[in-house]
Amino acid sequence: MARTVVGFGEDDLRTLAGVRSFERGLGYLDAVTGLEVGEGSVTAVVHGTDIYEVELSLGGDTGISGWCDCPYGQEGNFCKHCVAVGLTVLRQAEAIPRQRSAARARASGLQAWLTALSRDELLALVREQIGEDRELRRRLELRAAAAHSDTDAVRDRILVLIDPRPFARYGYIEYADATGYARQVEEAADALRALASGGSAARAVGLAEEAIRALGQAYEEVDDSDGVVGQAVAAVAGAHLEACGVACPDPERLAEWLVSQVLGDRNDATDLDPLDYAHVLGPAGLARMRQLAAEARRRSPRGWAERYLMERLVKAEGDVDALVALYAKDLVPSGVTHLRIAEELEAAGRADEALAWAERGLRETATEAHVDSRLVDYVCDRYTRAGRMAETVTVRRGRFRAERSLAAYQHLRAAARAADCWETEREAALAVLRDDARRERGGWYAGPVLIDALLDDGDLDAAWREAADRADDRQWQQLADLSCEARPADALAVYLRLVEPLKEPTGDRVYERLARLLSGARGCHRALGTEDAFAAYLAVLRAELKRRRKLMTILDQQGL
């Protein structure tokens, strides 16, 4: 019933938070105060090491998300405080519909009250609020200056808003301070829009360019892991674009500015796309930009920004052959450029040429161990559509022999099964992997790919034969997990061996893995009918590690 009412349940909280944070959240249920239910969200305060504010967004069919201003929560994690608030909501689920209704009534009442106030009463209310809230007063002052086209006042305030120094306590803006700085940058963007719409669009263009230049420099010293500052800077760039649309600046001068931004060292902040300005640039501006891009390309033919700018301009002109020629000048060894050419040609209705370029890409990357998988998929998909199954197998076989990875083996298996030739292909593929294993060519986790392939095939007997002195711990555990019923004694020996090195290290991940191994061992003992032996083993282990209280808690939760 609770999940139906609030749109989530305990399992959703556990999935979002992870076992560790979920269990910790249970200990904070009594620390939740000030729970306030809105129409689509819940806010509360949680008293922990400090006092933290939590907001849960209840998305109905889309589930739940949470935000907390604790350090862990500010890293984007669904923390223990979010869990505590979520559990509190679930425990009060029956009251949630009534509280939501009350929230709607309050919002409606506020709206009705404000509507009924006279102009003088509204002014008095605003004056009261700006007298108590300094930030609100500053925001309104900026809006007023923009509305009256007081460009000097707007410029001064914008420069204050985008100045990173008040937030840079140690010479740079830390993660925890990025959101506050982003809010100020968004205020600057709002002011620029207001200035442009208030009859000073040309001045707004110049101020926006000044702000973008300063923000490009400031962005280098910001920990913007969540991208909030980048979004705010993009809003300033958007205000510049809007102002240009109103002011219609000189197109050639605008083209020169845009090119300087794209080719500059500090375009990471705004990530400007010059083609967004095409309607402002017009033919003259686009021609000037193309001229500047060509000159930059000649000066730096390998430059990423130069290549990007030229590609965007050529693509906008709709000349597919010119775009193909441009891509063909710098073919990347991974085959990604061949794929781009193929996609452009196919989009232009030239499917045969597209496939020819993709096939060329496979030929020219045949000896590369790492090729863009999308190129391989592209060719195989076209072959499969045309019923060319044998050629699909040939491509997959070639990539498998070059990569020797589990993924390449799986792709080969799928293609060969579709072509009804997997038995023959499998024998040859396993022979290659056995040769690699003998040469100690390890897989991603050091164990040979041969064992991963056999496990993926479900060929456990062969996997056991090959595992001796070759498998890594990950493969041994997977082998044991898959063999609990068929070979419980062998699987049990693996579990017990893997437990031993985990007795020394500490930490939740170690404890959780230890619990999984012990659960596997318990299953083997059940299959063998030796539950008493497992109980005795577990009792000795718990006595040995009894001082690790978190481990004991995890074992208790698993019934161990």
Coordinates of C-alpha atoms in Angstrom, one line a residue:
M1 CA 0.0 0.0 0.0
A2 CA 2.8 2.4 0.9
R3 CA 4.5 2.1 -2.5
T4 CA 1.1 2.8 -4.2
V5 CA 0.6 5.9 -2.3
V6 CA 4.1 7.5 -2.4
G7 CA 5.4 5.9 -5.6
F8 CA 8.4 4.0 -4.1
G9 CA 9.2 1.3 -1.6
E10 CA 12.1 0.2 0.6
D11 CA 13.6 -1.8 -2.3
D12 CA 13.9 1.4 -4.4
L13 CA 15.7 3.1 -1.5
R14 CA 18.1 0.2 -1.1
T15 CA 18.8 0.2 -4.9
L16 CA 19.5 3.9 -5.0
A17 CA 21.6 4.0 -1.9
G18 CA 23.3 0.7 -1.9
V19 CA 23.4 -1.7 1.0
R20 CA 25.9 0.3 3.0
S21 CA 24.0 3.7 3.0
F22 CA 20.7 2.0 3.3
E23 CA 21.7 0.2 6.5
R24 CA 23.2 3.4 7.9
G25 CA 20.0 5.3 7.1
L26 CA 18.1 2.9 9.4
G27 CA 20.1 4.4 12.3
Y28 CA 18.9 8.0 11.5
L29 CA 15.1 7.5 11.6
D30 CA 14.9 9.3 14.9
A31 CA 17.0 12.1 13.6
V32 CA 14.5 13.3 11.0
T33 CA 12.6 16.4 11.8
G34 CA 10.6 19.1 10.0
L35 CA 9.1 16.8 7.4
E36 CA 7.2 18.9 4.9
V37 CA 5.2 17.3 2.1
G38 CA 4.7 19.2 -1.1
E39 CA 2.8 18.2 -4.2
G40 CA 5.7 16.4 -5.8
S41 CA 8.5 16.6 -3.2
V42 CA 9.3 16.1 0.4
T43 CA 11.8 18.1 2.5
A44 CA 13.2 17.5 5.9
V45 CA 16.1 18.1 8.2
V46 CA 18.3 15.3 9.5
H47 CA 20.5 15.7 12.5
G48 CA 23.8 13.9 12.0
T49 CA 27.4 15.0 12.4
D50 CA 25.8 18.3 11.3
I51 CA 22.3 19.4 10.4
Y52 CA 21.6 18.5 6.9
E53 CA 18.7 19.5 4.5
V54 CA 17.2 16.8 2.4
E55 CA 14.8 17.0 -0.5
L56 CA 13.2 13.9 -2.2
S57 CA 11.5 14.3 -5.5
L58 CA 8.6 11.9 -5.9
G59 CA 8.2 11.3 -9.6
G60 CA 5.2 9.0 -9.5
D61 CA 5.8 6.4 -12.2
T62 CA 9.3 7.6 -12.7
G63 CA 10.3 6.8 -9.2
I64 CA 12.3 8.8 -6.6
S65 CA 15.4 10.9 -6.6
G66 CA 17.1 12.7 -3.7
W67 CA 19.4 15.6 -2.8
C68 CA 21.2 16.2 0.5
D69 CA 23.7 19.0 1.4
C70 CA 26.0 16.6 3.3
P71 CA 29.4 16.0 1.6
Y72 CA 28.5 12.6 0.3
G73 CA 25.1 13.8 -1.0
Q74 CA 26.7 16.8 -2.7
E75 CA 28.7 14.3 -4.7
G76 CA 25.5 13.2 -6.3
N77 CA 24.9 10.1 -4.1
F78 CA 21.6 9.0 -2.5
C79 CA 23.0 9.2 1.0
K80 CA 22.0 7.7 4.4
H81 CA 20.1 10.9 5.2
C82 CA 18.0 10.6 2.0
V83 CA 17.3 7.0 3.0
A84 CA 16.2 8.1 6.5
V85 CA 13.8 10.6 5.1
G86 CA 12.5 8.1 2.5
L87 CA 11.8 5.5 5.2
T88 CA 10.1 8.2 7.3
V89 CA 7.8 9.0 4.4
L90 CA 7.0 5.3 4.0
R91 CA 6.1 5.0 7.7
Q92 CA 3.7 7.9 7.3
A93 CA 2.5 6.8 3.8
E94 CA -1.2 6.8 4.8
A95 CA -1.0 10.5 5.6
I96 CA 0.8 11.5 2.4
P97 CA -2.4 12.1 0.3
R98 CA -3.8 14.3 2.9
Q99 CA -0.6 16.3 3.3
R100 CA -0.3 16.7 -0.5
S101 CA -3.8 18.0 -0.6
A102 CA -3.0 20.4 2.2
A103 CA 0.1 21.6 0.3
R104 CA -2.0 22.3 -2.8
A105 CA -4.5 24.2 -0.7
R106 CA -1.7 26.3 0.8
A107 CA -0.3 27.1 -2.6
S108 CA -3.8 28.0 -3.9
G109 CA -4.5 30.1 -0.8
L110 CA -1.2 32.0 -1.2
Q111 CA -2.0 32.7 -4.9
A112 CA -5.5 33.9 -4.1
W113 CA -4.2 36.1 -1.3
L114 CA -1.5 37.7 -3.5
T115 CA -4.1 38.3 -6.3
A116 CA -6.4 40.1 -3.9
L117 CA -3.7 42.5 -2.6
S118 CA -3.8 46.0 -3.9
R119 CA -0.8 47.5 -5.7
D120 CA 0.2 49.4 -2.6
E121 CA -0.1 46.3 -0.5
L122 CA 2.0 44.3 -2.9
L123 CA 4.7 47.0 -2.9
A124 CA 4.7 47.1 0.9
L125 CA 5.2 43.3 0.9
V126 CA 8.0 43.4 -1.6
R127 CA 9.7 46.2 0.4
E128 CA 9.4 44.2 3.5
Q129 CA 10.9 41.1 1.9
I130 CA 13.9 42.9 0.3
G131 CA 14.6 44.6 3.6
E132 CA 15.0 41.2 5.2
D133 CA 16.6 39.2 2.3
R134 CA 19.8 40.8 1.0
E135 CA 20.1 38.4 -1.9
L136 CA 16.5 39.0 -3.1
R137 CA 17.2 42.7 -2.9
R138 CA 20.3 42.4 -5.1
R139 CA 18.5 40.3 -7.6
L140 CA 15.7 42.8 -7.9
E141 CA 18.1 45.7 -8.1
L142 CA 19.8 44.0 -11.1
R143 CA 16.4 43.4 -12.7
A144 CA 15.5 47.0 -12.2
A145 CA 18.8 48.2 -13.7
A146 CA 18.3 46.0 -16.7
A147 CA 14.7 47.1 -17.2
H148 CA 15.8 50.7 -17.2
S149 CA 18.8 50.0 -19.5
D150 CA 21.2 51.2 -16.9
T151 CA 24.0 49.4 -18.6
D152 CA 26.8 50.6 -16.3
A153 CA 25.0 49.3 -13.2
V154 CA 24.2 46.0 -15.0
R155 CA 27.8 45.6 -16.0
D156 CA 29.1 46.3 -12.5
R157 CA 26.6 43.8 -11.0
I158 CA 27.3 41.1 -13.6
L159 CA 31.1 41.3 -13.0
V160 CA 30.4 40.9 -9.3
L161 CA 28.2 37.9 -10.0
I162 CA 30.7 36.0 -12.2
D163 CA 33.7 36.8 -10.0
P164 CA 34.9 33.5 -8.6
R165 CA 37.0 34.9 -5.9
P166 CA 34.4 34.9 -3.1
F167 CA 33.9 31.2 -3.6
A168 CA 37.5 30.2 -4.2
R169 CA 38.7 29.7 -0.6
Y170 CA 41.8 27.9 -1.6
G171 CA 42.5 29.4 -5.0
Y172 CA 39.8 27.4 -6.7
I173 CA 36.1 26.7 -6.4
E174 CA 35.6 23.4 -4.6
Y175 CA 32.8 21.0 -5.5
A176 CA 30.7 22.0 -2.5
D177 CA 30.8 25.7 -3.6
A178 CA 30.1 25.1 -7.3
T179 CA 26.3 25.2 -6.9
G180 CA 26.3 28.6 -5.2
Y181 CA 28.6 30.1 -7.8
A182 CA 26.4 28.6 -10.6
R183 CA 23.3 30.3 -9.1
Q184 CA 25.1 33.7 -9.4
V185 CA 26.2 33.0 -13.0
E186 CA 22.5 32.2 -13.8
E187 CA 21.5 35.5 -12.3
A188 CA 24.0 37.2 -14.7
A189 CA 22.4 35.4 -17.6
D190 CA 18.9 36.6 -16.5
A191 CA 20.2 40.1 -16.4
L192 CA 21.6 39.9 -19.9
R193 CA 18.3 38.7 -21.2
A194 CA 16.4 41.4 -19.4
L195 CA 18.8 44.0 -20.9
A196 CA 18.4 42.7 -24.4
S197 CA 14.6 42.7 -24.2
G198 CA 14.6 46.1 -22.6
G199 CA 15.9 47.9 -25.7
S200 CA 19.7 47.5 -25.1
A201 CA 20.4 44.4 -27.1
A202 CA 23.6 45.7 -28.6
R203 CA 25.0 46.5 -25.2
A204 CA 23.9 43.1 -24.0
V205 CA 25.9 41.5 -26.8
G206 CA 29.1 43.3 -25.6
L207 CA 28.5 42.5 -21.9
A208 CA 27.8 38.9 -22.7
E209 CA 31.0 38.5 -24.6
E210 CA 32.9 40.2 -21.8
A211 CA 31.2 37.8 -19.3
I212 CA 32.0 34.7 -21.5
R213 CA 35.6 35.7 -21.7
A214 CA 35.8 36.0 -17.9
L215 CA 33.9 32.8 -17.3
G216 CA 36.2 30.9 -19.6
Q217 CA 39.1 31.9 -17.4
A218 CA 37.3 31.2 -14.2
Y219 CA 36.0 27.8 -15.3
E220 CA 39.6 26.4 -15.3
E221 CA 39.6 26.7 -11.5
V222 CA 36.2 25.1 -10.7
D223 CA 35.4 21.6 -9.6
D224 CA 32.3 21.2 -11.7
S225 CA 31.8 17.5 -11.4
D226 CA 28.0 17.8 -11.6
G227 CA 28.2 20.3 -14.5
V228 CA 26.1 22.9 -12.7
V229 CA 28.5 25.7 -13.5
G230 CA 28.8 24.6 -17.1
Q231 CA 25.0 24.8 -17.4
A232 CA 25.0 28.3 -16.0
V233 CA 27.8 29.4 -18.3
A234 CA 25.8 27.9 -21.2
A235 CA 22.9 30.1 -20.1
V236 CA 25.1 33.2 -20.5
A237 CA 26.0 31.9 -23.9
G238 CA 22.3 31.5 -24.7
A239 CA 21.7 35.0 -23.6
H240 CA 24.4 36.2 -26.0
L241 CA 22.7 34.3 -28.8
E242 CA 19.3 35.8 -28.0
A243 CA 20.8 39.3 -27.8
C244 CA 22.5 38.8 -31.2
G245 CA 19.2 37.8 -32.6
V246 CA 17.7 41.1 -31.5
A247 CA 20.7 43.4 -32.1
C248 CA 21.8 41.9 -35.5
P249 CA 25.5 42.8 -35.0
D250 CA 27.9 43.0 -37.9
P251 CA 28.0 39.5 -39.3
E252 CA 31.7 39.4 -40.2
R253 CA 32.7 40.8 -36.9
L254 CA 30.4 38.2 -35.1
A255 CA 32.0 35.4 -37.3
E256 CA 35.4 36.5 -36.2
W257 CA 34.4 36.4 -32.5
L258 CA 32.8 33.0 -32.8
V259 CA 35.9 31.5 -34.5
S260 CA 38.1 33.0 -31.8
Q261 CA 35.9 31.3 -29.2
V262 CA 35.8 27.9 -30.8
L263 CA 39.6 27.9 -31.5
G264 CA 40.5 29.4 -28.1
D265 CA 41.8 27.5 -25.1
R266 CA 38.8 28.4 -22.9
N267 CA 35.8 27.1 -24.9
D268 CA 35.3 24.2 -22.5
A269 CA 33.0 26.4 -20.4
T270 CA 30.5 27.6 -23.1
D271 CA 31.0 24.8 -25.8
L272 CA 29.7 27.2 -28.4
D273 CA 28.4 25.8 -31.6
P274 CA 28.8 28.6 -34.3
L275 CA 26.1 27.2 -36.4
D276 CA 23.5 28.1 -33.8
Y277 CA 24.2 31.7 -35.0
A278 CA 23.6 30.9 -38.7
H279 CA 20.4 32.9 -38.8
V280 CA 22.3 36.0 -37.5
L281 CA 25.4 35.5 -39.5
G282 CA 23.7 35.2 -42.9
P283 CA 25.6 34.4 -46.1
A284 CA 28.3 37.0 -45.4
G285 CA 29.0 35.9 -41.9
L286 CA 29.1 32.2 -42.8
A287 CA 31.4 32.9 -45.7
R288 CA 33.8 34.8 -43.4
M289 CA 33.7 32.0 -40.9
R290 CA 34.4 29.4 -43.6
Q291 CA 37.4 31.6 -44.7
L292 CA 38.8 31.8 -41.2
A293 CA 38.2 28.1 -40.6
A294 CA 40.1 27.2 -43.7
E295 CA 43.0 29.4 -42.7
A296 CA 43.1 27.9 -39.2
R297 CA 43.0 24.4 -40.7
R298 CA 46.0 25.1 -42.9
R299 CA 47.9 26.5 -39.9
S300 CA 47.1 23.5 -37.7
P301 CA 45.9 20.5 -39.9
R302 CA 45.9 18.2 -36.9
G303 CA 44.2 20.5 -34.4
W304 CA 41.0 19.1 -32.9
A305 CA 39.2 22.5 -32.7
E306 CA 40.2 23.4 -36.2
R307 CA 38.9 20.1 -37.6
Y308 CA 35.6 20.4 -35.6
L309 CA 34.9 23.9 -36.9
M310 CA 35.6 23.0 -40.5
E311 CA 33.5 19.8 -40.2
R312 CA 30.5 21.7 -38.7
L313 CA 30.7 24.3 -41.5
V314 CA 31.0 21.9 -44.3
K315 CA 28.2 19.7 -42.9
A316 CA 25.9 22.8 -42.6
E317 CA 26.5 23.5 -46.3
G318 CA 25.0 20.0 -47.1
D319 CA 27.9 19.0 -49.5
V320 CA 28.3 15.3 -48.6
D321 CA 31.2 14.8 -51.0
A322 CA 33.1 17.8 -49.4
L323 CA 32.4 16.4 -46.0
V324 CA 33.6 12.9 -47.0
A325 CA 36.8 14.4 -48.5
L326 CA 37.4 16.3 -45.2
Y327 CA 36.9 13.2 -43.1
A328 CA 39.1 11.2 -45.4
K329 CA 42.1 13.5 -44.8
D330 CA 42.4 12.3 -41.2
L331 CA 41.3 8.7 -40.9
V332 CA 41.5 7.5 -37.2
P333 CA 43.1 4.1 -36.7
S334 CA 40.1 2.9 -34.6
G335 CA 37.9 3.2 -37.7
V336 CA 35.6 5.8 -36.2
T337 CA 36.2 8.2 -39.1
H338 CA 35.3 5.5 -41.7
L339 CA 32.0 5.0 -39.7
R340 CA 31.2 8.7 -39.8
I341 CA 31.7 8.7 -43.6
A342 CA 29.5 5.6 -44.0
E343 CA 26.8 7.2 -41.8
E344 CA 26.8 10.5 -43.8
L345 CA 26.6 8.6 -47.1
E346 CA 23.8 6.4 -45.9
A347 CA 21.9 9.5 -44.7
A348 CA 22.3 10.9 -48.2
G349 CA 20.8 7.8 -49.7
R350 CA 24.1 6.4 -51.0
A351 CA 24.0 3.0 -49.1
D352 CA 26.3 1.1 -51.5
E353 CA 29.0 3.8 -51.1
A354 CA 28.4 3.8 -47.3
L355 CA 29.0 0.1 -47.0
A356 CA 32.1 0.3 -49.2
W357 CA 33.6 2.9 -46.9
A358 CA 32.7 0.8 -43.8
E359 CA 34.3 -2.3 -45.4
R360 CA 37.4 -0.3 -46.2
G361 CA 37.5 0.7 -42.5
L362 CA 37.5 -3.0 -41.5
R363 CA 40.3 -3.8 -44.0
E364 CA 42.5 -0.8 -42.8
T365 CA 42.0 -1.7 -39.2
A366 CA 42.3 -5.5 -39.5
T367 CA 45.4 -5.7 -37.4
E368 CA 44.3 -3.3 -34.7
A369 CA 43.4 -4.9 -31.4
H370 CA 41.0 -2.1 -30.6
V371 CA 38.6 -1.1 -33.3
D372 CA 35.4 1.0 -32.8
S373 CA 32.8 -1.7 -32.2
R374 CA 30.1 0.4 -33.9
L375 CA 32.0 0.1 -37.2
V376 CA 32.0 -3.7 -36.9
D377 CA 28.3 -3.7 -35.9
Y378 CA 27.5 -1.5 -38.9
V379 CA 29.0 -3.8 -41.4
C380 CA 27.6 -7.0 -39.8
D381 CA 24.1 -5.4 -39.6
R382 CA 24.2 -4.6 -43.3
Y383 CA 25.4 -8.1 -44.2
T384 CA 22.7 -9.7 -42.0
R385 CA 20.0 -7.6 -43.6
A386 CA 21.1 -8.7 -47.0
G387 CA 21.3 -12.4 -45.9
R388 CA 25.1 -12.5 -46.2
M389 CA 25.4 -14.6 -43.1
A390 CA 28.7 -16.2 -44.0
E391 CA 30.3 -12.8 -44.5
T392 CA 29.0 -11.7 -41.1
V393 CA 30.7 -14.7 -39.5
T394 CA 33.9 -13.9 -41.4
V395 CA 33.9 -10.3 -40.0
R396 CA 33.2 -11.5 -36.5
R397 CA 35.9 -14.2 -36.8
G398 CA 38.4 -11.7 -37.9
R399 CA 37.6 -9.3 -35.0
F400 CA 37.8 -12.2 -32.5
R401 CA 41.2 -13.3 -33.7
A402 CA 42.5 -9.6 -33.4
E403 CA 40.9 -8.9 -30.0
R404 CA 40.8 -12.3 -28.3
S405 CA 38.2 -10.9 -25.9
L406 CA 35.0 -12.4 -24.3
A407 CA 32.9 -9.8 -26.1
A408 CA 34.4 -10.7 -29.5
Y409 CA 33.8 -14.4 -28.7
Q410 CA 30.1 -13.7 -27.9
H411 CA 29.6 -11.8 -31.1
L412 CA 31.2 -14.6 -33.1
R413 CA 29.0 -17.1 -31.4
A414 CA 25.8 -15.2 -32.1
A415 CA 26.8 -14.8 -35.8
A416 CA 27.8 -18.4 -36.2
R417 CA 24.6 -19.7 -34.6
A418 CA 22.6 -17.6 -37.0
A419 CA 24.6 -19.1 -39.8
D420 CA 24.3 -22.6 -38.3
C421 CA 28.0 -23.2 -38.1
W422 CA 28.8 -22.6 -34.4
E423 CA 30.1 -26.0 -33.7
T424 CA 32.9 -25.7 -36.2
E425 CA 33.6 -22.0 -35.3
R426 CA 33.6 -22.8 -31.6
E427 CA 36.2 -25.5 -31.9
A428 CA 38.5 -23.2 -33.8
A429 CA 37.9 -20.2 -31.5
L430 CA 38.6 -22.3 -28.3
A431 CA 41.8 -23.6 -29.9
V432 CA 43.0 -20.0 -30.3
L433 CA 42.1 -19.2 -26.7
R434 CA 43.8 -22.4 -25.4
D435 CA 47.0 -21.3 -27.3
D436 CA 46.7 -17.9 -25.6
A437 CA 46.2 -19.5 -22.2
R438 CA 49.4 -21.6 -22.7
R439 CA 51.3 -18.4 -23.5
E440 CA 49.9 -16.8 -20.4
R441 CA 48.0 -14.2 -22.3
G442 CA 45.6 -12.9 -19.6
G443 CA 42.1 -11.5 -19.9
W444 CA 40.8 -8.2 -18.4
Y445 CA 41.2 -9.5 -14.8
A446 CA 44.4 -11.5 -15.5
G447 CA 42.7 -14.8 -15.9
P448 CA 42.7 -16.3 -19.4
V449 CA 39.8 -15.4 -21.7
L450 CA 39.5 -19.2 -22.4
I451 CA 37.9 -19.7 -19.0
D452 CA 35.5 -16.8 -19.4
A453 CA 34.4 -18.2 -22.8
L454 CA 33.8 -21.7 -21.4
L455 CA 31.8 -20.2 -18.4
D456 CA 29.8 -18.1 -20.8
D457 CA 29.1 -21.2 -22.9
G458 CA 28.0 -23.0 -19.7
D459 CA 30.6 -25.7 -20.4
L460 CA 31.5 -26.1 -16.7
D461 CA 33.3 -29.4 -17.0
A462 CA 35.7 -27.9 -19.5
A463 CA 36.1 -24.8 -17.4
W464 CA 37.1 -26.9 -14.4
R465 CA 39.7 -28.7 -16.4
E466 CA 41.2 -25.4 -17.7
A467 CA 41.0 -23.5 -14.4
A468 CA 43.9 -25.2 -12.6
D469 CA 46.8 -22.8 -12.2
R470 CA 45.2 -20.4 -14.7
A471 CA 42.0 -18.9 -13.3
D472 CA 42.0 -15.7 -11.3
D473 CA 39.9 -15.3 -8.2
R474 CA 37.0 -13.8 -10.1
Q475 CA 36.8 -16.7 -12.4
W476 CA 37.1 -19.2 -9.6
Q477 CA 34.2 -17.6 -7.7
Q478 CA 32.0 -17.6 -10.8
L479 CA 32.9 -21.2 -11.5
A480 CA 32.0 -22.1 -7.9
D481 CA 28.7 -20.1 -8.1
L482 CA 27.7 -22.0 -11.2
S483 CA 28.7 -25.4 -9.8
C484 CA 27.1 -25.5 -6.3
E485 CA 24.6 -28.1 -7.3
A486 CA 26.5 -30.2 -9.8
R487 CA 29.9 -30.2 -8.0
P488 CA 29.3 -29.0 -4.5
A489 CA 32.5 -30.5 -3.0
D490 CA 34.7 -28.7 -5.6
A491 CA 32.8 -25.5 -5.3
L492 CA 33.1 -25.6 -1.5
A493 CA 36.8 -26.0 -1.7
V494 CA 37.0 -22.8 -3.8
Y495 CA 34.8 -20.8 -1.5
L496 CA 36.8 -21.8 1.6
R497 CA 40.1 -21.0 -0.2
L498 CA 38.8 -17.5 -1.2
V499 CA 37.6 -16.8 2.3
E500 CA 41.1 -17.1 3.8
P501 CA 42.8 -14.0 2.3
L502 CA 39.7 -11.9 3.3
K503 CA 40.2 -12.4 7.0
E504 CA 42.9 -9.7 7.3
P505 CA 41.6 -6.7 5.3
T506 CA 38.7 -4.5 6.5
G507 CA 36.0 -2.4 4.9
D508 CA 32.4 -2.8 3.8
R509 CA 33.3 -4.2 0.4
V510 CA 35.5 -6.9 1.9
Y511 CA 32.8 -7.8 4.4
E512 CA 30.1 -8.0 1.7
R513 CA 32.3 -10.2 -0.5
L514 CA 33.1 -12.4 2.5
A515 CA 29.4 -12.8 3.2
R516 CA 28.7 -13.8 -0.4
L517 CA 31.4 -16.4 -0.2
L518 CA 30.1 -17.8 3.0
S519 CA 26.6 -17.9 1.6
G520 CA 27.9 -19.9 -1.3
A521 CA 29.7 -22.3 1.1
R522 CA 26.5 -22.7 3.0
G523 CA 24.7 -23.7 -0.2
C524 CA 27.4 -26.3 -1.0
H525 CA 27.1 -27.8 2.5
R526 CA 23.3 -28.1 2.1
A527 CA 23.8 -29.9 -1.2
L528 CA 26.3 -32.2 0.5
G529 CA 24.1 -32.7 3.6
T530 CA 26.8 -31.4 5.9
E531 CA 25.1 -28.4 7.5
D532 CA 26.5 -29.2 10.9
A533 CA 30.1 -28.9 9.5
F534 CA 29.3 -25.5 8.1
A535 CA 27.7 -24.3 11.4
A536 CA 30.9 -25.3 13.2
Y537 CA 33.1 -23.6 10.6
L538 CA 31.0 -20.4 10.8
A539 CA 31.1 -20.4 14.6
V540 CA 34.9 -20.5 14.6
L541 CA 35.1 -17.8 11.9
R542 CA 32.8 -15.5 13.8
A543 CA 34.7 -16.0 17.0
E544 CA 37.9 -15.2 15.2
L545 CA 36.5 -12.0 13.7
K546 CA 34.1 -11.0 16.4
R547 CA 35.7 -7.5 17.0
R548 CA 34.6 -6.5 13.5
R549 CA 31.1 -5.3 14.5
K550 CA 30.1 -4.2 11.0
L551 CA 31.1 -7.6 9.6
M552 CA 29.0 -9.3 12.3
T553 CA 26.0 -7.1 11.3
I554 CA 26.4 -8.0 7.7
L555 CA 26.6 -11.7 8.5
D556 CA 23.5 -11.4 10.7
Q557 CA 21.6 -9.8 7.9
Q558 CA 22.5 -12.7 5.6
G559 CA 21.5 -15.2 8.3
L560 CA 25.0 -16.4 8.7

